[in-house]
């Protein structure tokens, strides 16, 4: 039963990482496309895509840093 719990935790972490990466990219890209259509400059969507990618990488970094710090504290107990 303990093995299943670890598999479930790993699966949950993978889903969190993917959502933390994909949501900002998709939302920023869609906003960029919408804004580009409004101001007749479709190339602005590329800028918003990269902004979303940067935000996603930042989210992943913060999450991984927190997980790493939590593991370090568990090992000292």
Short mmCIF file of N, CA and C in Angstrom, two decimals:
data_model
loop_
_atom_site.label_atom_id
_atom_site.label_comp_id
_atom_site.label_asym_id
_atom_site.label_seq_id
_atom_site.Cartn_x
_atom_site.Cartn_y
_atom_site.Cartn_z
N UNK A 1 0.82 -1.20 0.00
CA UNK A 1 0.00 0.00 0.00
C UNK A 1 0.86 1.26 0.00
N UNK A 2 1.99 1.20 0.68
CA UNK A 2 2.88 2.37 0.74
C UNK A 2 3.45 2.68 -0.64
N UNK A 3 3.70 1.65 -1.42
CA UNK A 3 4.22 1.81 -2.78
C UNK A 3 3.22 2.56 -3.67
N UNK A 4 1.93 2.25 -3.50
CA UNK A 4 0.90 2.91 -4.28
C UNK A 4 0.83 4.39 -3.92
N UNK A 5 1.05 4.70 -2.66
CA UNK A 5 1.02 6.09 -2.22
C UNK A 5 2.14 6.89 -2.87
N UNK A 6 3.32 6.30 -2.98
CA UNK A 6 4.44 6.99 -3.62
C UNK A 6 4.19 7.20 -5.11
N UNK A 7 3.59 6.22 -5.75
CA UNK A 7 3.26 6.35 -7.17
C UNK A 7 2.23 7.46 -7.36
N UNK A 8 1.22 7.50 -6.49
CA UNK A 8 0.20 8.54 -6.57
C UNK A 8 0.81 9.92 -6.34
N UNK A 9 1.73 10.04 -5.38
CA UNK A 9 2.39 11.32 -5.12
C UNK A 9 3.24 11.75 -6.31
N UNK A 10 3.94 10.81 -6.92
CA UNK A 10 4.75 11.14 -8.09
C UNK A 10 3.86 11.57 -9.26
N UNK A 11 2.76 10.89 -9.46
CA UNK A 11 1.83 11.25 -10.52
C UNK A 11 1.24 12.64 -10.29
N UNK A 12 0.90 12.94 -9.04
CA UNK A 12 0.38 14.25 -8.69
C UNK A 12 1.42 15.34 -8.96
N UNK A 13 2.66 15.06 -8.64
CA UNK A 13 3.72 16.04 -8.86
C UNK A 13 3.91 16.30 -10.36
N UNK A 14 3.85 15.27 -11.17
CA UNK A 14 3.98 15.44 -12.62
C UNK A 14 2.84 16.29 -13.16
N UNK A 15 1.63 16.05 -12.68
CA UNK A 15 0.48 16.85 -13.12
C UNK A 15 0.65 18.31 -12.69
N UNK A 16 1.13 18.53 -11.46
CA UNK A 16 1.35 19.90 -10.99
C UNK A 16 2.40 20.62 -11.84
N UNK A 17 3.48 19.93 -12.14
CA UNK A 17 4.52 20.54 -12.96
C UNK A 17 3.97 20.89 -14.35
N UNK A 18 3.21 19.98 -14.94
CA UNK A 18 2.71 20.25 -16.29
C UNK A 18 1.68 21.39 -16.28
N UNK A 19 0.81 21.42 -15.29
CA UNK A 19 -0.17 22.51 -15.22
C UNK A 19 0.51 23.85 -14.95
N UNK A 20 1.52 23.84 -14.08
CA UNK A 20 2.25 25.07 -13.78
C UNK A 20 2.99 25.60 -15.00
N UNK A 21 3.28 24.74 -15.94
CA UNK A 21 3.97 25.16 -17.16
C UNK A 21 2.99 25.53 -18.27
N UNK A 22 1.96 24.72 -18.45
CA UNK A 22 1.07 24.90 -19.60
C UNK A 22 0.06 26.03 -19.44
N UNK A 23 -0.47 26.22 -18.26
CA UNK A 23 -1.52 27.23 -18.07
C UNK A 23 -1.03 28.63 -18.39
N UNK A 24 0.13 29.08 -17.87
CA UNK A 24 0.57 30.43 -18.23
C UNK A 24 0.86 30.58 -19.73
N UNK A 25 1.42 29.55 -20.34
CA UNK A 25 1.73 29.63 -21.77
C UNK A 25 0.45 29.77 -22.58
N UNK A 26 -0.53 28.92 -22.30
CA UNK A 26 -1.78 28.95 -23.07
C UNK A 26 -2.53 30.26 -22.83
N UNK A 27 -2.62 30.68 -21.56
CA UNK A 27 -3.36 31.90 -21.27
C UNK A 27 -2.69 33.13 -21.90
N UNK A 28 -1.38 33.23 -21.78
CA UNK A 28 -0.68 34.38 -22.36
C UNK A 28 -0.76 34.37 -23.88
N UNK A 29 -0.64 33.20 -24.48
CA UNK A 29 -0.72 33.12 -25.94
C UNK A 29 -2.11 33.50 -26.44
N UNK A 30 -3.15 32.99 -25.78
CA UNK A 30 -4.51 33.35 -26.18
C UNK A 30 -4.75 34.85 -26.02
N UNK A 31 -4.25 35.41 -24.92
CA UNK A 31 -4.40 36.86 -24.72
C UNK A 31 -3.63 37.61 -25.80
N UNK A 32 -2.44 37.14 -26.15
CA UNK A 32 -1.65 37.78 -27.19
C UNK A 32 -2.32 37.73 -28.55
N UNK A 33 -2.94 36.61 -28.86
CA UNK A 33 -3.67 36.49 -30.13
C UNK A 33 -4.86 37.44 -30.13
N UNK A 34 -5.60 37.48 -29.03
CA UNK A 34 -6.75 38.36 -28.94
C UNK A 34 -6.32 39.83 -29.07
N UNK A 35 -5.28 40.20 -28.33
CA UNK A 35 -4.79 41.57 -28.38
C UNK A 35 -4.24 41.90 -29.76
N UNK A 36 -3.53 40.95 -30.37
CA UNK A 36 -3.01 41.17 -31.71
C UNK A 36 -4.10 41.41 -32.73
N UNK A 37 -5.20 40.69 -32.60
CA UNK A 37 -6.33 40.90 -33.50
C UNK A 37 -6.99 42.26 -33.26
N UNK A 38 -7.03 42.68 -32.01
CA UNK A 38 -7.65 43.97 -31.68
C UNK A 38 -6.85 45.15 -32.23
N UNK A 39 -5.52 45.07 -32.13
CA UNK A 39 -4.70 46.21 -32.56
C UNK A 39 -4.04 45.97 -33.92
N UNK A 40 -4.45 44.90 -34.58
CA UNK A 40 -3.95 44.56 -35.92
C UNK A 40 -2.43 44.39 -35.95
N UNK A 41 -1.91 43.69 -34.94
CA UNK A 41 -0.47 43.38 -34.87
C UNK A 41 -0.33 41.94 -34.35
N UNK A 42 -0.54 40.95 -35.24
CA UNK A 42 -0.55 39.56 -34.77
C UNK A 42 0.79 39.07 -34.22
N UNK A 43 1.87 39.76 -34.52
CA UNK A 43 3.18 39.32 -34.02
C UNK A 43 3.32 39.49 -32.51
N UNK A 44 2.43 40.26 -31.91
CA UNK A 44 2.50 40.45 -30.46
C UNK A 44 2.21 39.15 -29.72
N UNK A 45 1.53 38.21 -30.36
CA UNK A 45 1.25 36.91 -29.74
C UNK A 45 2.54 36.17 -29.41
N UNK A 46 3.57 36.35 -30.22
CA UNK A 46 4.86 35.70 -29.97
C UNK A 46 5.46 36.24 -28.67
N UNK A 47 5.38 37.54 -28.48
CA UNK A 47 5.88 38.15 -27.25
C UNK A 47 5.16 37.59 -26.04
N UNK A 48 3.84 37.48 -26.13
CA UNK A 48 3.08 36.96 -25.00
C UNK A 48 3.34 35.47 -24.78
N UNK A 49 3.62 34.73 -25.85
CA UNK A 49 3.99 33.32 -25.69
C UNK A 49 5.27 33.21 -24.86
N UNK A 50 6.27 34.01 -25.18
CA UNK A 50 7.52 33.95 -24.42
C UNK A 50 7.34 34.44 -22.99
N UNK A 51 6.47 35.41 -22.79
CA UNK A 51 6.17 35.85 -21.43
C UNK A 51 5.51 34.72 -20.63
N UNK A 52 4.60 33.99 -21.27
CA UNK A 52 3.96 32.84 -20.61
C UNK A 52 4.95 31.73 -20.33
N UNK A 53 5.88 31.49 -21.26
CA UNK A 53 6.90 30.46 -21.05
C UNK A 53 7.80 30.84 -19.88
N UNK A 54 8.18 32.11 -19.81
CA UNK A 54 9.00 32.58 -18.69
C UNK A 54 8.25 32.41 -17.36
N UNK A 55 6.97 32.77 -17.35
CA UNK A 55 6.16 32.62 -16.13
C UNK A 55 6.05 31.15 -15.74
N UNK A 56 5.88 30.26 -16.73
CA UNK A 56 5.79 28.84 -16.44
C UNK A 56 7.08 28.29 -15.86
N UNK A 57 8.22 28.68 -16.45
CA UNK A 57 9.51 28.23 -15.92
C UNK A 57 9.73 28.76 -14.51
N UNK A 58 9.30 29.98 -14.27
CA UNK A 58 9.43 30.56 -12.93
C UNK A 58 8.58 29.77 -11.93
N UNK A 59 7.36 29.42 -12.31
CA UNK A 59 6.50 28.62 -11.43
C UNK A 59 7.13 27.26 -11.12
N UNK A 60 7.69 26.63 -12.14
CA UNK A 60 8.33 25.33 -11.95
C UNK A 60 9.53 25.47 -11.02
N UNK A 61 10.33 26.51 -11.22
CA UNK A 61 11.50 26.72 -10.38
C UNK A 61 11.10 26.91 -8.92
N UNK A 62 10.09 27.73 -8.67
CA UNK A 62 9.65 27.97 -7.30
C UNK A 62 9.11 26.68 -6.68
N UNK A 63 8.35 25.92 -7.44
CA UNK A 63 7.80 24.67 -6.92
C UNK A 63 8.90 23.66 -6.62
N UNK A 64 9.86 23.53 -7.53
CA UNK A 64 10.95 22.58 -7.32
C UNK A 64 11.81 23.01 -6.14
N UNK A 65 12.04 24.29 -5.99
CA UNK A 65 12.82 24.80 -4.86
C UNK A 65 12.13 24.47 -3.55
N UNK A 66 10.82 24.65 -3.50
CA UNK A 66 10.06 24.34 -2.29
C UNK A 66 10.12 22.85 -1.98
N UNK A 67 9.97 22.01 -2.98
CA UNK A 67 10.03 20.56 -2.77
C UNK A 67 11.40 20.16 -2.27
N UNK A 68 12.45 20.74 -2.86
CA UNK A 68 13.81 20.42 -2.45
C UNK A 68 14.06 20.85 -1.01
N UNK A 69 13.58 22.02 -0.62
CA UNK A 69 13.75 22.48 0.75
C UNK A 69 12.97 21.62 1.73
N UNK A 70 11.75 21.20 1.36
CA UNK A 70 10.96 20.34 2.22
C UNK A 70 11.63 18.99 2.41
N UNK A 71 12.25 18.44 1.36
CA UNK A 71 12.96 17.17 1.48
C UNK A 71 14.17 17.30 2.38
N UNK A 72 14.85 18.42 2.34
CA UNK A 72 16.00 18.65 3.20
C UNK A 72 15.62 18.68 4.67
N UNK A 73 14.48 19.27 4.98
CA UNK A 73 14.02 19.31 6.36
C UNK A 73 13.59 17.95 6.85
N UNK A 74 12.95 17.16 5.96
CA UNK A 74 12.51 15.81 6.37
C UNK A 74 13.69 14.92 6.68
N UNK A 75 14.79 15.10 5.98
CA UNK A 75 15.97 14.26 6.19
C UNK A 75 16.68 14.55 7.51
N UNK A 76 16.49 15.74 8.06
CA UNK A 76 17.17 16.11 9.30
C UNK A 76 16.41 15.69 10.54
N UNK A 77 15.19 15.30 10.40
CA UNK A 77 14.37 14.90 11.55
C UNK A 77 14.70 13.53 12.02
#
